[in-house]
């Protein structure tokens, strides 16, 4: 049984007072949640927001990491530093980092392995562009990204990994993939995970990401291979993200 995991990716948004205000509004709304809830704020908020979330059951995540232990990497953050701040997860290979900062599958795979060495669960993002989808190569592109991005992940740690399928054309565009389109890719991801890790592949949680809203989350979560959501825009608002966390309630409306 895979426990649903709803994660917020705040990207480069919110100041400390804004994050504290969010937490004060959000925590009472999700106090009874029976799913895994994760918030990935900018690095600058990890310490203060982490203190605010302490004891709530909500996990803290980073949005990136450098795979090295320490050294001359100006501007970078090492996995051990994230451990210091209480991070339990870190997003790696987000399409914005792949497109804007040239992150390759090989680097994403190093990051994932390094995080696992520090007992931080990587949320590994994959997803095709609109051109790739229109060319009919979405499944093969995602499979290749997955194999490359998980190349250094050992089978005995693979169950701790979370995959986020985020079609690039759906991120921040308001254009969510239909549950059927998302399920088709998730099913294919599940099969690649089975090839890579055997039975453990069935334990790995696969999130969908791309303009998820309270209005769309229920139908997405109802698909057999969709185990969660990675949410950008709608996660900035405590009320909207709490409705996403309580996705089951959205179905009865
Ligand atoms: C994201 O960037 O991970 C994301 C899914 O963003 P949005 O929900 O805004 O499309």
mmCIF file of C-alpha atoms and ligand atoms in Angstrom:
data_model
loop_
_atom_site.group_PDB
_atom_site.id
_atom_site.type_symbol
_atom_site.label_atom_id
_atom_site.label_comp_id
_atom_site.label_asym_id
_atom_site.label_seq_id
_atom_site.Cartn_x
_atom_site.Cartn_y
_atom_site.Cartn_z
ATOM 1 C CA UNK A 1 0.000 0.000 0.000
ATOM 2 C CA UNK A 2 1.577 3.275 -1.105
ATOM 3 C CA UNK A 3 0.841 6.202 1.213
ATOM 4 C CA UNK A 4 -0.263 9.310 -0.714
ATOM 5 C CA UNK A 5 2.290 12.119 -0.730
ATOM 6 C CA UNK A 6 1.283 15.725 -1.418
ATOM 7 C CA UNK A 7 4.202 18.091 -1.803
ATOM 8 C CA UNK A 8 4.463 21.858 -2.189
ATOM 9 C CA UNK A 9 7.181 23.347 -4.377
ATOM 10 C CA UNK A 10 7.341 27.031 -3.543
ATOM 11 C CA UNK A 11 10.156 27.699 -6.024
ATOM 12 C CA UNK A 12 11.675 31.206 -5.484
ATOM 13 C CA UNK A 13 8.720 32.550 -3.537
ATOM 14 C CA UNK A 14 7.892 33.807 -0.015
ATOM 15 C CA UNK A 15 9.809 35.792 2.561
ATOM 16 C CA UNK A 16 10.180 34.651 6.183
ATOM 17 C CA UNK A 17 7.091 36.574 7.418
ATOM 18 C CA UNK A 18 5.054 35.231 4.493
ATOM 19 C CA UNK A 19 6.144 31.655 5.222
ATOM 20 C CA UNK A 20 5.272 31.980 8.918
ATOM 21 C CA UNK A 21 1.878 33.424 7.999
ATOM 22 C CA UNK A 22 1.322 30.473 5.642
ATOM 23 C CA UNK A 23 2.241 27.944 8.348
ATOM 24 C CA UNK A 24 -0.064 29.532 10.905
ATOM 25 C CA UNK A 25 -3.003 29.323 8.520
ATOM 26 C CA UNK A 26 -2.118 25.918 7.036
ATOM 27 C CA UNK A 27 -1.275 23.801 10.091
ATOM 28 C CA UNK A 28 -4.756 23.817 11.666
ATOM 29 C CA UNK A 29 -6.301 22.980 8.278
ATOM 30 C CA UNK A 30 -4.272 19.785 7.881
ATOM 31 C CA UNK A 31 -3.897 18.666 11.496
ATOM 32 C CA UNK A 32 -6.009 15.572 10.788
ATOM 33 C CA UNK A 33 -4.390 14.644 7.458
ATOM 34 C CA UNK A 34 -3.550 10.971 7.037
ATOM 35 C CA UNK A 35 -1.244 11.417 4.066
ATOM 36 C CA UNK A 36 2.382 12.503 3.789
ATOM 37 C CA UNK A 37 2.597 16.289 3.441
ATOM 38 C CA UNK A 38 5.860 17.903 2.333
ATOM 39 C CA UNK A 39 6.804 21.556 1.879
ATOM 40 C CA UNK A 40 9.822 22.572 -0.217
ATOM 41 C CA UNK A 41 10.464 26.273 0.415
ATOM 42 C CA UNK A 42 13.519 28.223 -0.776
ATOM 43 C CA UNK A 43 16.722 27.479 1.188
ATOM 44 C CA UNK A 44 16.367 30.760 3.087
ATOM 45 C CA UNK A 45 13.174 29.524 4.752
ATOM 46 C CA UNK A 46 14.261 26.017 5.740
ATOM 47 C CA UNK A 47 15.419 26.969 9.226
ATOM 48 C CA UNK A 48 12.520 29.169 10.323
ATOM 49 C CA UNK A 49 9.788 27.248 8.556
ATOM 50 C CA UNK A 50 11.278 23.976 9.802
ATOM 51 C CA UNK A 51 10.998 25.240 13.386
ATOM 52 C CA UNK A 52 7.389 26.218 12.760
ATOM 53 C CA UNK A 53 6.528 22.798 11.269
ATOM 54 C CA UNK A 54 8.326 20.872 14.009
ATOM 55 C CA UNK A 55 6.012 18.348 15.664
ATOM 56 C CA UNK A 56 3.289 18.830 13.040
ATOM 57 C CA UNK A 57 4.170 15.737 11.005
ATOM 58 C CA UNK A 58 4.701 17.876 7.918
ATOM 59 C CA UNK A 59 8.047 17.166 6.296
ATOM 60 C CA UNK A 60 10.522 19.767 5.152
ATOM 61 C CA UNK A 61 12.174 19.481 1.736
ATOM 62 C CA UNK A 62 14.881 21.301 -0.182
ATOM 63 C CA UNK A 63 14.411 22.222 -3.827
ATOM 64 C CA UNK A 64 17.925 21.239 -4.850
ATOM 65 C CA UNK A 65 21.223 19.934 -3.501
ATOM 66 C CA UNK A 66 24.855 19.639 -4.542
ATOM 67 C CA UNK A 67 25.940 15.982 -4.539
ATOM 68 C CA UNK A 68 29.355 16.699 -2.988
ATOM 69 C CA UNK A 69 30.029 16.488 0.734
ATOM 70 C CA UNK A 70 31.742 19.896 1.008
ATOM 71 C CA UNK A 71 34.338 21.972 -0.787
ATOM 72 C CA UNK A 72 34.851 24.837 -3.207
ATOM 73 C CA UNK A 73 31.361 25.022 -4.722
ATOM 74 C CA UNK A 74 30.367 28.648 -4.291
ATOM 75 C CA UNK A 75 26.654 29.154 -3.804
ATOM 76 C CA UNK A 76 25.890 25.467 -3.384
ATOM 77 C CA UNK A 77 24.348 23.510 -0.493
ATOM 78 C CA UNK A 78 25.568 20.019 0.546
ATOM 79 C CA UNK A 79 23.319 17.143 1.686
ATOM 80 C CA UNK A 80 24.752 17.224 5.222
ATOM 81 C CA UNK A 81 23.667 20.867 5.496
ATOM 82 C CA UNK A 82 20.115 19.815 4.668
ATOM 83 C CA UNK A 83 20.308 17.160 7.380
ATOM 84 C CA UNK A 84 21.332 19.934 9.797
ATOM 85 C CA UNK A 85 18.116 21.782 8.960
ATOM 86 C CA UNK A 86 15.899 18.729 9.366
ATOM 87 C CA UNK A 87 15.112 18.120 5.697
ATOM 88 C CA UNK A 88 13.559 14.731 5.045
ATOM 89 C CA UNK A 89 13.158 15.170 1.293
ATOM 90 C CA UNK A 90 14.800 17.099 -1.545
ATOM 91 C CA UNK A 91 13.536 17.745 -5.061
ATOM 92 C CA UNK A 92 16.072 16.893 -7.762
ATOM 93 C CA UNK A 93 15.941 17.299 -11.525
ATOM 94 C CA UNK A 94 13.012 19.709 -11.648
ATOM 95 C CA UNK A 95 12.420 20.661 -15.287
ATOM 96 C CA UNK A 96 13.224 24.300 -14.488
ATOM 97 C CA UNK A 97 16.667 23.223 -13.265
ATOM 98 C CA UNK A 98 17.133 20.934 -16.247
ATOM 99 C CA UNK A 99 16.154 23.684 -18.711
ATOM 100 C CA UNK A 100 17.628 26.787 -17.032
ATOM 101 C CA UNK A 101 20.714 25.348 -15.310
ATOM 102 C CA UNK A 102 21.627 22.492 -17.624
ATOM 103 C CA UNK A 103 21.077 19.656 -15.156
ATOM 104 C CA UNK A 104 21.635 16.282 -16.791
ATOM 105 C CA UNK A 105 20.246 12.881 -15.866
ATOM 106 C CA UNK A 106 23.749 11.897 -14.705
ATOM 107 C CA UNK A 107 23.916 14.829 -12.276
ATOM 108 C CA UNK A 108 20.374 14.169 -11.041
ATOM 109 C CA UNK A 109 21.355 10.573 -10.374
ATOM 110 C CA UNK A 110 24.433 11.670 -8.365
ATOM 111 C CA UNK A 111 22.244 14.003 -6.339
ATOM 112 C CA UNK A 112 19.686 11.277 -5.635
ATOM 113 C CA UNK A 113 22.364 8.809 -4.499
ATOM 114 C CA UNK A 114 24.099 11.408 -2.336
ATOM 115 C CA UNK A 115 20.805 12.341 -0.649
ATOM 116 C CA UNK A 116 20.057 8.702 0.123
ATOM 117 C CA UNK A 117 23.507 8.384 1.721
ATOM 118 C CA UNK A 118 22.303 11.083 4.124
ATOM 119 C CA UNK A 119 18.887 9.474 4.641
ATOM 120 C CA UNK A 120 17.105 12.223 2.730
ATOM 121 C CA UNK A 121 14.471 10.990 0.282
ATOM 122 C CA UNK A 122 14.917 12.353 -3.241
ATOM 123 C CA UNK A 123 11.882 13.505 -5.216
ATOM 124 C CA UNK A 124 13.171 12.830 -8.732
ATOM 125 C CA UNK A 125 11.385 14.844 -11.432
ATOM 126 C CA UNK A 126 10.945 13.699 -15.016
ATOM 127 C CA UNK A 127 8.693 14.883 -17.832
ATOM 128 C CA UNK A 128 8.501 15.542 -21.548
ATOM 129 C CA UNK A 129 8.221 18.846 -23.402
ATOM 130 C CA UNK A 130 5.285 19.687 -25.645
ATOM 131 C CA UNK A 131 7.425 19.052 -28.735
ATOM 132 C CA UNK A 132 8.346 15.607 -27.452
ATOM 133 C CA UNK A 133 4.707 14.790 -26.683
ATOM 134 C CA UNK A 134 3.557 16.036 -30.088
ATOM 135 C CA UNK A 135 6.247 13.883 -31.699
ATOM 136 C CA UNK A 136 4.782 10.846 -29.926
ATOM 137 C CA UNK A 137 7.892 10.256 -27.815
ATOM 138 C CA UNK A 138 6.602 11.135 -24.314
ATOM 139 C CA UNK A 139 6.884 7.594 -22.948
ATOM 140 C CA UNK A 140 10.345 6.941 -24.347
ATOM 141 C CA UNK A 141 11.678 10.343 -23.217
ATOM 142 C CA UNK A 142 10.395 9.807 -19.687
ATOM 143 C CA UNK A 143 11.736 6.234 -19.570
ATOM 144 C CA UNK A 144 15.187 7.417 -20.640
ATOM 145 C CA UNK A 145 15.197 10.263 -18.081
ATOM 146 C CA UNK A 146 14.147 7.808 -15.413
ATOM 147 C CA UNK A 147 16.866 5.270 -16.193
ATOM 148 C CA UNK A 148 19.525 7.994 -16.291
ATOM 149 C CA UNK A 149 18.299 9.813 -13.200
ATOM 150 C CA UNK A 150 18.145 6.624 -11.118
ATOM 151 C CA UNK A 151 21.343 5.046 -12.444
ATOM 152 C CA UNK A 152 23.215 5.464 -9.161
ATOM 153 C CA UNK A 153 20.343 4.552 -6.859
ATOM 154 C CA UNK A 154 20.900 1.171 -5.193
ATOM 155 C CA UNK A 155 17.981 -1.288 -5.224
ATOM 156 C CA UNK A 156 17.960 -1.575 -1.438
ATOM 157 C CA UNK A 157 17.293 2.186 -1.124
ATOM 158 C CA UNK A 158 14.962 2.573 -4.089
ATOM 159 C CA UNK A 159 11.756 2.354 -2.060
ATOM 160 C CA UNK A 160 12.700 5.666 -0.403
ATOM 161 C CA UNK A 161 12.735 7.490 -3.726
ATOM 162 C CA UNK A 162 9.687 9.442 -4.911
ATOM 163 C CA UNK A 163 9.212 10.054 -8.638
ATOM 164 C CA UNK A 164 7.426 13.193 -9.827
ATOM 165 C CA UNK A 165 6.075 12.986 -13.371
ATOM 166 C CA UNK A 166 5.744 16.602 -14.471
ATOM 167 C CA UNK A 167 4.980 17.188 -18.146
ATOM 168 C CA UNK A 168 6.802 20.427 -18.925
ATOM 169 C CA UNK A 169 3.813 21.716 -20.917
ATOM 170 C CA UNK A 170 1.630 21.491 -17.804
ATOM 171 C CA UNK A 171 3.913 23.278 -15.330
ATOM 172 C CA UNK A 172 2.715 26.750 -14.425
ATOM 173 C CA UNK A 173 0.537 26.863 -17.546
ATOM 174 C CA UNK A 174 -2.848 26.100 -16.009
ATOM 175 C CA UNK A 175 -2.984 23.148 -18.415
ATOM 176 C CA UNK A 176 -3.223 19.970 -16.313
ATOM 177 C CA UNK A 177 -2.736 16.617 -18.031
ATOM 178 C CA UNK A 178 -5.987 14.678 -18.060
ATOM 179 C CA UNK A 179 -6.057 11.853 -15.505
ATOM 180 C CA UNK A 180 -5.921 9.395 -18.440
ATOM 181 C CA UNK A 181 -2.826 10.983 -19.985
ATOM 182 C CA UNK A 182 -1.111 11.118 -16.595
ATOM 183 C CA UNK A 183 -2.053 7.514 -15.768
ATOM 184 C CA UNK A 184 -0.676 6.273 -19.097
ATOM 185 C CA UNK A 185 2.725 7.775 -18.273
ATOM 186 C CA UNK A 186 2.610 6.692 -14.619
ATOM 187 C CA UNK A 187 1.875 3.125 -15.680
ATOM 188 C CA UNK A 188 4.836 3.211 -18.021
ATOM 189 C CA UNK A 189 7.024 4.671 -15.230
ATOM 190 C CA UNK A 190 5.876 1.845 -12.955
ATOM 191 C CA UNK A 191 6.985 -0.678 -15.527
ATOM 192 C CA UNK A 192 10.444 0.939 -15.889
ATOM 193 C CA UNK A 193 10.775 0.947 -12.074
ATOM 194 C CA UNK A 194 9.951 -2.764 -12.103
ATOM 195 C CA UNK A 195 12.705 -3.380 -14.679
ATOM 196 C CA UNK A 196 15.172 -1.404 -12.596
ATOM 197 C CA UNK A 197 14.310 -2.544 -9.090
ATOM 198 C CA UNK A 198 12.083 -5.628 -9.345
ATOM 199 C CA UNK A 199 9.292 -5.877 -6.768
ATOM 200 C CA UNK A 200 10.535 -2.710 -5.025
ATOM 201 C CA UNK A 201 9.363 -0.796 -8.098
ATOM 202 C CA UNK A 202 5.812 -1.410 -6.905
ATOM 203 C CA UNK A 203 6.547 0.378 -3.624
ATOM 204 C CA UNK A 204 7.906 3.575 -5.169
ATOM 205 C CA UNK A 205 5.488 6.482 -5.034
ATOM 206 C CA UNK A 206 4.872 8.406 -8.247
ATOM 207 C CA UNK A 207 3.520 11.942 -7.996
ATOM 208 C CA UNK A 208 1.903 13.882 -10.794
ATOM 209 C CA UNK A 209 2.854 17.558 -11.132
ATOM 210 C CA UNK A 210 1.628 20.261 -13.481
ATOM 211 C CA UNK A 211 -1.000 22.862 -12.585
ATOM 212 C CA UNK A 212 -2.661 20.626 -9.969
ATOM 213 C CA UNK A 213 -5.568 22.461 -8.339
ATOM 214 C CA UNK A 214 -8.134 21.530 -5.678
ATOM 215 C CA UNK A 215 -10.602 21.031 -8.536
ATOM 216 C CA UNK A 216 -8.403 18.546 -10.429
ATOM 217 C CA UNK A 217 -6.614 16.629 -7.672
ATOM 218 C CA UNK A 218 -9.330 14.071 -6.869
ATOM 219 C CA UNK A 219 -9.607 12.614 -10.363
ATOM 220 C CA UNK A 220 -5.841 12.485 -10.693
ATOM 221 C CA UNK A 221 -5.422 10.745 -7.325
ATOM 222 C CA UNK A 222 -8.095 8.241 -8.306
ATOM 223 C CA UNK A 223 -5.820 6.732 -10.954
ATOM 224 C CA UNK A 224 -4.148 3.458 -9.955
ATOM 225 C CA UNK A 225 -0.543 4.599 -10.445
ATOM 226 C CA UNK A 226 -0.864 8.190 -9.208
ATOM 227 C CA UNK A 227 0.252 8.257 -5.585
ATOM 228 C CA UNK A 228 0.534 11.960 -4.961
ATOM 229 C CA UNK A 229 1.047 15.418 -6.378
ATOM 230 C CA UNK A 230 3.889 17.904 -6.594
ATOM 231 C CA UNK A 231 2.225 21.288 -6.556
ATOM 232 C CA UNK A 232 3.655 24.667 -7.503
ATOM 233 C CA UNK A 233 1.274 27.623 -7.824
ATOM 234 C CA UNK A 234 -1.636 26.225 -5.810
ATOM 235 C CA UNK A 235 0.655 25.324 -2.903
ATOM 236 C CA UNK A 236 1.371 28.974 -2.136
ATOM 237 C CA UNK A 237 -2.108 29.459 -0.746
ATOM 238 C CA UNK A 238 -2.814 27.651 2.557
ATOM 239 C CA UNK A 239 -6.486 27.083 1.809
ATOM 240 C CA UNK A 240 -5.892 25.745 -1.717
ATOM 241 C CA UNK A 241 -3.034 23.474 -0.635
ATOM 242 C CA UNK A 242 -5.042 22.158 2.330
ATOM 243 C CA UNK A 243 -7.830 21.192 -0.088
ATOM 244 C CA UNK A 244 -5.263 19.351 -2.189
ATOM 245 C CA UNK A 245 -3.983 17.550 0.919
ATOM 246 C CA UNK A 246 -7.593 16.551 1.670
ATOM 247 C CA UNK A 247 -8.103 15.420 -1.947
ATOM 248 C CA UNK A 248 -10.630 12.767 -0.944
ATOM 249 C CA UNK A 249 -13.056 15.461 0.220
ATOM 250 C CA UNK A 250 -12.886 17.164 -3.173
ATOM 251 C CA UNK A 251 -14.408 14.041 -4.735
ATOM 252 C CA UNK A 252 -17.588 14.326 -2.738
ATOM 253 C CA UNK A 253 -18.302 17.879 -3.877
HETATM 254 C C1 LIG B 1 6.081 22.450 -10.285
HETATM 255 O O1 LIG B 1 6.799 23.351 -10.638
HETATM 256 O O2 LIG B 1 6.586 21.455 -9.724
HETATM 257 C C2 LIG B 1 4.663 22.553 -10.580
HETATM 258 C C3 LIG B 1 3.989 21.448 -10.699
HETATM 259 O O3 LIG B 1 4.134 23.823 -10.722
HETATM 260 P P1 LIG B 1 2.574 24.207 -10.992
HETATM 261 O O4 LIG B 1 1.746 23.396 -10.056
HETATM 262 O O5 LIG B 1 2.497 25.660 -10.744
HETATM 263 O O6 LIG B 1 2.316 23.824 -12.422
#
